[in-house]
Amino acid sequence: MSLVPRPAGGAAFPIVARLIPGTMLCLAVSLVATALASLEARVFGRSWLEALVLAILVGTMVRTVWMPGALWIKGIEFSAKILLELAILLLGASLSAQALAAVGPGLLAGIVGVVGVAIAMSYGIGRLLGLRPRMALLVACGNAICGNSAIAAVAPAIGAKAEDVATAIAFTAVLGVGTVLGLPGLIPLLHLSGSQYGVLAGLTVYAVPQVLAATVPAGTIAVHIGTLVKLVRVLMLGPVLLVLSLIAHWLQDDGEDLGQGAAAGDRLAYRLRLHHLVPWFIVGFLGLAALRSFDCVPHSLLSPMATAANWLTVIAMAALGLGTDLRQVARAGLPVASGVTVSLALIVAINFVLIEFLG
């Protein structure tokens, strides 16, 4: 009998082995999506659909013609959950509080207020249109903060279903492209200056690259201000994630039984156990953002961390696509499309009022 102790991690190897096939499948789908995004940029001069969106579309197409079996499921689930949570954690290093000082107290308060009002308003519109609470929250946070990235970040915090995430991202992506194309038309219609339009674009357009595309027609000042406002708006993702993670235990979709007979004392005790309510990746996200604000993250690591976060997100979106049933997406289509469109139109109106108020 051998006296050499067996490695403690040996038992974990079979588990890791079961993750490999599905994870490699998600990686393959993400590589196809990235290649399509690069081809799109070469042909049209820019990527109207990001690799993140294309990964969902390609994954959904694969899922439509082929149902992954037991060999693939563990890796797909791992990619959709753990890899996405790692990506959210790494995103914290891309945010810092330094941008807050450059914006000024008036506009900063306006951005915080607009995001809060936009989430509440969009959620209410979604519920009126018949969306389930989690789907309504996904749409609301996507419209109010940063589109696809916010939806992807909020989903694990509130326990959203893969179908809901894919549906919200699909419709948000389409409307995001339409916003980039149509928003410059408001410049002559509303008599906006370059700085005013920059604020409007930064508060309205979903992604930072899309802000650049939407503000270039208005000049350099619009580009700079739009990008700055957008970055500050993205900073709201951390506080929003924290709040949503704290209320997620009480969030239930229509027809879902979450144990309504639980005693109030038990609920209060659960609320006080914050480690059950605040997911580890949100703590990491906020921690990295704080470290970045104090310049404690080596600058040489910022670019690799951003690249890693981007790739992990794309792989996670491929996993969501591979787990998406198009029939469920189609059934949710009209209410989601209506909710996204109506709430975004109202957000544009609110943003214009803020611009007029700030002068």
Short mmCIF file of C-alpha atoms in Angstrom, two decimals:
data_model
loop_
_atom_site.label_atom_id
_atom_site.label_comp_id
_atom_site.label_asym_id
_atom_site.label_seq_id
_atom_site.Cartn_x
_atom_site.Cartn_y
_atom_site.Cartn_z
CA MET A 1 0.00 0.00 0.00
CA SER A 2 1.39 3.37 -1.02
CA LEU A 3 2.09 5.87 1.72
CA VAL A 4 2.06 8.77 -0.74
CA PRO A 5 -1.10 10.84 -0.22
CA ARG A 6 -3.34 11.30 -3.23
CA PRO A 7 -3.57 14.87 -4.56
CA ALA A 8 -6.45 16.75 -3.03
CA GLY A 9 -7.54 18.04 -6.41
CA GLY A 10 -7.63 14.60 -8.07
CA ALA A 11 -11.33 14.14 -7.40
CA ALA A 12 -12.05 17.43 -9.13
CA PHE A 13 -10.53 16.30 -12.44
CA PRO A 14 -13.61 14.36 -13.63
CA ILE A 15 -15.71 17.45 -12.97
CA VAL A 16 -13.34 19.62 -15.00
CA ALA A 17 -13.31 17.01 -17.78
CA ARG A 18 -17.10 17.17 -18.01
CA LEU A 19 -16.89 20.95 -18.52
CA ILE A 20 -14.44 20.80 -21.43
CA PRO A 21 -16.70 19.71 -24.35
CA GLY A 22 -19.43 22.30 -23.73
CA THR A 23 -16.94 25.06 -22.96
CA MET A 24 -15.02 24.32 -26.16
CA LEU A 25 -18.29 24.41 -28.09
CA CYS A 26 -19.07 27.85 -26.64
CA LEU A 27 -15.55 29.01 -27.52
CA ALA A 28 -16.00 27.79 -31.10
CA VAL A 29 -19.28 29.69 -31.44
CA SER A 30 -17.65 32.83 -30.01
CA LEU A 31 -14.77 32.56 -32.51
CA VAL A 32 -17.27 32.37 -35.36
CA ALA A 33 -19.09 35.41 -33.97
CA THR A 34 -15.85 37.37 -33.65
CA ALA A 35 -14.89 36.48 -37.22
CA LEU A 36 -18.31 37.64 -38.45
CA ALA A 37 -17.92 40.93 -36.56
CA SER A 38 -14.51 41.49 -38.18
CA LEU A 39 -15.93 40.69 -41.62
CA GLU A 40 -18.81 43.08 -40.96
CA ALA A 41 -16.34 45.86 -40.06
CA ARG A 42 -14.34 45.29 -43.24
CA VAL A 43 -17.39 45.28 -45.51
CA PHE A 44 -19.38 48.12 -43.93
CA GLY A 45 -16.62 50.10 -42.21
CA ARG A 46 -18.00 49.40 -38.72
CA SER A 47 -19.58 46.56 -36.75
CA TRP A 48 -23.28 47.29 -36.40
CA LEU A 49 -23.75 44.02 -34.54
CA GLU A 50 -21.08 43.37 -31.93
CA ALA A 51 -19.49 39.95 -31.42
CA LEU A 52 -21.48 39.70 -28.19
CA VAL A 53 -24.77 39.88 -30.10
CA LEU A 54 -23.55 37.70 -32.94
CA ALA A 55 -22.50 35.03 -30.43
CA ILE A 56 -26.09 34.81 -29.20
CA LEU A 57 -27.42 34.70 -32.76
CA VAL A 58 -24.97 32.02 -33.91
CA GLY A 59 -25.53 29.98 -30.75
CA THR A 60 -29.29 30.21 -31.19
CA MET A 61 -29.00 29.09 -34.83
CA VAL A 62 -26.95 26.07 -33.73
CA ARG A 63 -29.51 25.28 -31.02
CA THR A 64 -32.31 25.51 -33.60
CA VAL A 65 -30.85 22.80 -35.84
CA TRP A 66 -29.18 20.67 -33.15
CA MET A 67 -30.00 19.98 -29.51
CA PRO A 68 -26.80 19.63 -27.43
CA GLY A 69 -26.82 16.37 -25.49
CA ALA A 70 -25.60 15.48 -22.00
CA LEU A 71 -21.95 15.60 -23.13
CA TRP A 72 -22.20 19.34 -23.75
CA ILE A 73 -24.65 20.59 -21.12
CA LYS A 74 -22.29 20.98 -18.14
CA GLY A 75 -19.82 23.09 -20.09
CA ILE A 76 -22.57 25.25 -21.59
CA GLU A 77 -24.06 25.90 -18.15
CA PHE A 78 -20.59 26.65 -16.74
CA SER A 79 -19.90 29.15 -19.55
CA ALA A 80 -23.26 30.86 -19.17
CA LYS A 81 -22.89 31.33 -15.41
CA ILE A 82 -19.34 31.18 -14.05
CA LEU A 83 -17.53 32.70 -17.04
CA LEU A 84 -20.07 35.52 -17.19
CA GLU A 85 -19.61 36.21 -13.48
CA LEU A 86 -15.83 36.33 -13.96
CA ALA A 87 -16.31 38.79 -16.82
CA ILE A 88 -18.44 41.06 -14.62
CA LEU A 89 -15.80 40.97 -11.89
CA LEU A 90 -13.06 41.99 -14.35
CA LEU A 91 -15.18 44.85 -15.70
CA GLY A 92 -14.71 46.58 -12.36
CA ALA A 93 -11.10 47.35 -13.31
CA SER A 94 -12.31 49.42 -16.28
CA LEU A 95 -14.24 51.83 -14.05
CA SER A 96 -12.89 54.56 -11.81
CA ALA A 97 -14.23 57.45 -9.77
CA GLN A 98 -11.92 59.94 -11.50
CA ALA A 99 -14.48 60.49 -14.25
CA LEU A 100 -16.96 61.76 -11.65
CA ALA A 101 -14.88 64.85 -10.84
CA ALA A 102 -14.62 65.83 -14.51
CA VAL A 103 -18.37 65.84 -15.07
CA GLY A 104 -19.40 68.37 -12.43
CA PRO A 105 -22.01 68.06 -9.68
CA GLY A 106 -25.01 69.25 -11.72
CA LEU A 107 -24.61 66.84 -14.61
CA LEU A 108 -23.49 64.07 -12.28
CA ALA A 109 -26.68 64.40 -10.23
CA GLY A 110 -28.64 64.52 -13.48
CA ILE A 111 -27.06 61.28 -14.73
CA VAL A 112 -27.80 59.50 -11.45
CA GLY A 113 -31.37 60.78 -11.49
CA VAL A 114 -31.96 59.88 -15.12
CA VAL A 115 -30.68 56.33 -14.60
CA GLY A 116 -32.88 55.85 -11.54
CA VAL A 117 -35.99 57.29 -13.20
CA ALA A 118 -35.31 55.37 -16.41
CA ILE A 119 -35.07 52.04 -14.60
CA ALA A 120 -38.27 52.64 -12.64
CA MET A 121 -40.15 53.93 -15.68
CA SER A 122 -38.96 51.19 -18.03
CA TYR A 123 -39.78 48.52 -15.46
CA GLY A 124 -43.29 49.93 -15.05
CA ILE A 125 -43.83 50.03 -18.82
CA GLY A 126 -42.61 46.46 -19.15
CA ARG A 127 -44.98 45.24 -16.46
CA LEU A 128 -47.90 47.09 -18.06
CA LEU A 129 -47.07 45.34 -21.34
CA GLY A 130 -47.19 41.97 -19.61
CA LEU A 131 -43.48 41.25 -19.15
CA ARG A 132 -42.45 39.09 -16.20
CA PRO A 133 -40.64 40.99 -13.41
CA ARG A 134 -37.17 39.68 -14.26
CA MET A 135 -37.59 40.32 -17.98
CA ALA A 136 -38.90 43.82 -17.25
CA LEU A 137 -35.83 44.48 -15.08
CA LEU A 138 -33.47 43.26 -17.80
CA VAL A 139 -35.06 45.60 -20.35
CA ALA A 140 -35.10 48.48 -17.86
CA CYS A 141 -31.43 48.14 -16.93
CA GLY A 142 -30.41 47.67 -20.56
CA ASN A 143 -32.17 50.87 -21.60
CA ALA A 144 -31.06 52.90 -18.59
CA ILE A 145 -27.37 51.94 -18.33
CA CYS A 146 -25.48 50.24 -21.13
CA GLY A 147 -27.62 47.91 -23.18
CA ASN A 148 -26.25 44.41 -23.72
CA SER A 149 -23.51 44.67 -21.08
CA ALA A 150 -25.99 45.76 -18.40
CA ILE A 151 -28.40 42.98 -19.32
CA ALA A 152 -25.61 40.41 -19.19
CA ALA A 153 -24.41 41.76 -15.83
CA VAL A 154 -27.84 42.04 -14.22
CA ALA A 155 -29.03 38.58 -15.32
CA PRO A 156 -27.07 36.47 -12.80
CA ALA A 157 -27.76 38.94 -10.01
CA ILE A 158 -31.54 38.50 -10.35
CA GLY A 159 -31.56 34.87 -11.52
CA ALA A 160 -32.93 35.61 -15.00
CA LYS A 161 -33.54 32.76 -17.43
CA ALA A 162 -31.28 32.27 -20.46
CA GLU A 163 -34.26 32.77 -22.80
CA ASP A 164 -35.08 36.11 -21.16
CA VAL A 165 -31.48 37.30 -21.43
CA ALA A 166 -31.20 36.31 -25.09
CA THR A 167 -34.55 37.92 -25.94
CA ALA A 168 -33.75 41.19 -24.15
CA ILE A 169 -30.31 41.41 -25.75
CA ALA A 170 -31.65 40.59 -29.21
CA PHE A 171 -34.22 43.38 -29.21
CA THR A 172 -31.93 45.84 -27.43
CA ALA A 173 -29.22 45.20 -30.03
CA VAL A 174 -31.56 45.95 -32.92
CA LEU A 175 -32.86 49.12 -31.31
CA GLY A 176 -29.31 50.15 -30.38
CA VAL A 177 -28.30 50.16 -34.04
CA GLY A 178 -31.43 52.12 -34.92
CA THR A 179 -30.62 54.67 -32.20
CA VAL A 180 -27.10 55.23 -33.57
CA LEU A 181 -28.52 55.81 -37.05
CA GLY A 182 -31.46 57.98 -36.04
CA LEU A 183 -30.19 60.07 -33.11
CA PRO A 184 -28.12 62.54 -35.21
CA GLY A 185 -31.37 63.55 -36.91
CA LEU A 186 -32.40 65.23 -33.66
CA ILE A 187 -29.58 67.80 -33.91
CA PRO A 188 -31.35 70.13 -36.39
CA LEU A 189 -34.80 69.16 -35.13
CA LEU A 190 -34.07 70.17 -31.51
CA HIS A 191 -31.42 72.83 -32.38
CA LEU A 192 -28.76 71.11 -30.28
CA SER A 193 -25.21 72.37 -29.92
CA GLY A 194 -22.29 69.95 -30.07
CA SER A 195 -21.99 69.76 -26.29
CA GLN A 196 -25.74 69.35 -25.81
CA TYR A 197 -25.89 66.58 -28.36
CA GLY A 198 -22.89 64.90 -26.71
CA VAL A 199 -24.77 64.80 -23.40
CA LEU A 200 -27.91 63.47 -25.14
CA ALA A 201 -25.96 60.72 -26.92
CA GLY A 202 -24.03 59.78 -23.79
CA LEU A 203 -27.27 59.42 -21.83
CA THR A 204 -29.17 57.56 -24.54
CA VAL A 205 -26.92 55.30 -26.65
CA TYR A 206 -26.15 51.89 -25.20
CA ALA A 207 -22.45 51.08 -25.77
CA VAL A 208 -19.33 53.26 -25.77
CA PRO A 209 -18.44 52.32 -29.39
CA GLN A 210 -21.99 53.21 -30.40
CA VAL A 211 -21.65 56.58 -28.66
CA LEU A 212 -18.60 57.27 -30.81
CA ALA A 213 -20.51 56.31 -33.95
CA ALA A 214 -23.49 58.47 -32.97
CA THR A 215 -21.45 61.57 -32.02
CA VAL A 216 -18.89 61.68 -34.84
CA PRO A 217 -21.37 63.49 -37.18
CA ALA A 218 -21.69 66.28 -34.56
CA GLY A 219 -17.96 66.99 -34.18
CA THR A 220 -15.12 66.53 -31.72
CA ILE A 221 -16.79 68.26 -28.76
CA ALA A 222 -19.81 65.96 -29.04
CA VAL A 223 -17.51 62.92 -29.18
CA HIS A 224 -15.56 63.91 -26.06
CA ILE A 225 -18.58 64.90 -23.97
CA GLY A 226 -20.66 61.96 -25.14
CA THR A 227 -17.92 59.48 -24.23
CA LEU A 228 -17.37 61.04 -20.79
CA VAL A 229 -21.08 61.09 -19.97
CA LYS A 230 -21.42 57.51 -21.16
CA LEU A 231 -18.54 56.33 -18.95
CA VAL A 232 -20.12 57.98 -15.91
CA ARG A 233 -23.42 56.36 -16.81
CA VAL A 234 -21.68 52.97 -16.91
CA LEU A 235 -20.43 53.63 -13.36
CA MET A 236 -24.05 53.32 -12.26
CA LEU A 237 -23.90 49.61 -13.07
CA GLY A 238 -22.14 48.85 -9.78
CA PRO A 239 -24.70 50.47 -7.43
CA VAL A 240 -27.59 49.08 -9.49
CA LEU A 241 -26.16 45.56 -9.33
CA LEU A 242 -25.73 45.89 -5.58
CA VAL A 243 -29.33 47.04 -5.06
CA LEU A 244 -30.75 44.35 -7.35
CA SER A 245 -28.77 41.62 -5.63
CA LEU A 246 -30.22 42.76 -2.30
CA ILE A 247 -33.82 42.61 -3.52
CA ALA A 248 -33.48 39.53 -5.77
CA HIS A 249 -34.71 37.20 -3.00
CA TRP A 250 -38.08 38.95 -3.03
CA LEU A 251 -38.30 39.11 -6.82
CA GLN A 252 -40.60 36.51 -8.31
CA ASP A 253 -41.95 36.00 -11.80
CA ASP A 254 -45.63 35.48 -12.42
CA GLY A 255 -46.71 32.00 -11.34
CA GLU A 256 -43.45 31.31 -9.54
CA ASP A 257 -43.63 29.92 -6.01
CA LEU A 258 -40.88 31.26 -3.76
CA GLY A 259 -42.30 29.94 -0.51
CA GLN A 260 -44.83 32.61 0.35
CA GLY A 261 -45.49 30.91 3.67
CA ALA A 262 -42.05 31.76 5.05
CA ALA A 263 -42.15 33.57 8.36
CA ALA A 264 -41.23 37.24 8.46
CA GLY A 265 -38.51 36.51 10.99
CA ASP A 266 -36.89 33.99 8.62
CA ARG A 267 -36.93 36.54 5.79
CA LEU A 268 -35.35 39.17 8.02
CA ALA A 269 -32.63 36.73 9.06
CA TYR A 270 -31.96 35.91 5.42
CA ARG A 271 -31.75 39.60 4.58
CA LEU A 272 -29.12 40.13 7.26
CA ARG A 273 -26.89 37.39 5.81
CA LEU A 274 -25.47 39.63 3.11
CA HIS A 275 -23.11 36.96 1.84
CA HIS A 276 -26.23 35.09 0.66
CA LEU A 277 -27.66 38.16 -1.03
CA VAL A 278 -24.64 39.87 -2.58
CA PRO A 279 -22.99 37.54 -5.12
CA TRP A 280 -19.22 37.16 -4.99
CA PHE A 281 -18.73 38.66 -8.45
CA ILE A 282 -20.51 41.89 -7.47
CA VAL A 283 -18.24 42.22 -4.43
CA GLY A 284 -15.28 41.67 -6.74
CA PHE A 285 -16.62 44.18 -9.28
CA LEU A 286 -16.96 46.90 -6.64
CA GLY A 287 -13.62 46.00 -5.10
CA LEU A 288 -11.75 46.26 -8.41
CA ALA A 289 -13.50 49.55 -9.19
CA ALA A 290 -12.34 50.92 -5.82
CA LEU A 291 -8.78 49.71 -6.42
CA ARG A 292 -8.80 51.34 -9.85
CA SER A 293 -10.04 54.60 -8.33
CA PHE A 294 -7.07 54.61 -5.94
CA ASP A 295 -4.73 53.67 -8.81
CA CYS A 296 -3.86 50.36 -7.16
CA VAL A 297 -4.34 48.30 -10.34
CA PRO A 298 -1.14 48.18 -12.45
CA HIS A 299 -1.74 49.96 -15.75
CA SER A 300 -0.06 47.11 -17.61
CA LEU A 301 -2.88 44.82 -16.50
CA LEU A 302 -5.80 47.03 -17.54
CA SER A 303 -5.76 46.14 -21.23
CA PRO A 304 -5.38 42.36 -20.69
CA MET A 305 -8.17 42.42 -18.08
CA ALA A 306 -10.47 44.32 -20.43
CA THR A 307 -9.69 41.86 -23.23
CA ALA A 308 -10.31 38.89 -20.95
CA ALA A 309 -13.63 40.37 -19.77
CA ASN A 310 -14.72 40.91 -23.36
CA TRP A 311 -13.85 37.35 -24.42
CA LEU A 312 -15.48 35.80 -21.37
CA THR A 313 -18.64 37.79 -22.04
CA VAL A 314 -18.76 36.70 -25.69
CA ILE A 315 -18.26 33.05 -24.69
CA ALA A 316 -21.01 33.38 -22.07
CA MET A 317 -23.35 34.89 -24.66
CA ALA A 318 -22.61 31.96 -26.99
CA ALA A 319 -23.62 29.66 -24.14
CA LEU A 320 -26.85 31.60 -23.65
CA GLY A 321 -27.59 31.25 -27.35
CA LEU A 322 -26.95 27.50 -27.22
CA GLY A 323 -29.47 27.26 -24.39
CA THR A 324 -32.15 29.40 -26.04
CA ASP A 325 -35.38 28.02 -27.46
CA LEU A 326 -36.46 30.26 -30.36
CA ARG A 327 -40.10 29.42 -29.78
CA GLN A 328 -40.00 31.01 -26.34
CA VAL A 329 -38.19 34.05 -27.75
CA ALA A 330 -40.84 34.43 -30.45
CA ARG A 331 -43.64 34.25 -27.89
CA ALA A 332 -42.06 37.08 -25.88
CA GLY A 333 -41.15 39.12 -28.96
CA LEU A 334 -43.88 41.76 -29.32
CA PRO A 335 -44.14 42.79 -25.63
CA VAL A 336 -40.35 43.01 -25.29
CA ALA A 337 -39.96 44.98 -28.52
CA SER A 338 -42.72 47.35 -27.45
CA GLY A 339 -41.27 47.78 -23.97
CA VAL A 340 -37.77 48.53 -25.24
CA THR A 341 -38.98 51.00 -27.87
CA VAL A 342 -41.48 52.93 -25.73
CA SER A 343 -39.18 53.21 -22.73
CA LEU A 344 -36.22 54.34 -24.87
CA ALA A 345 -38.35 57.04 -26.51
CA LEU A 346 -39.38 58.34 -23.07
CA ILE A 347 -35.74 58.23 -21.90
CA VAL A 348 -34.75 60.44 -24.86
CA ALA A 349 -37.47 62.91 -23.82
CA ILE A 350 -36.28 62.91 -20.20
CA ASN A 351 -32.68 63.43 -21.30
CA PHE A 352 -33.69 66.40 -23.45
CA VAL A 353 -35.48 67.97 -20.47
CA LEU A 354 -32.31 67.52 -18.39
CA ILE A 355 -30.20 69.17 -21.09
CA GLU A 356 -32.57 72.15 -21.23
CA PHE A 357 -32.58 72.43 -17.44
CA LEU A 358 -28.78 72.39 -17.20
CA GLY A 359 -28.45 74.82 -20.08
#
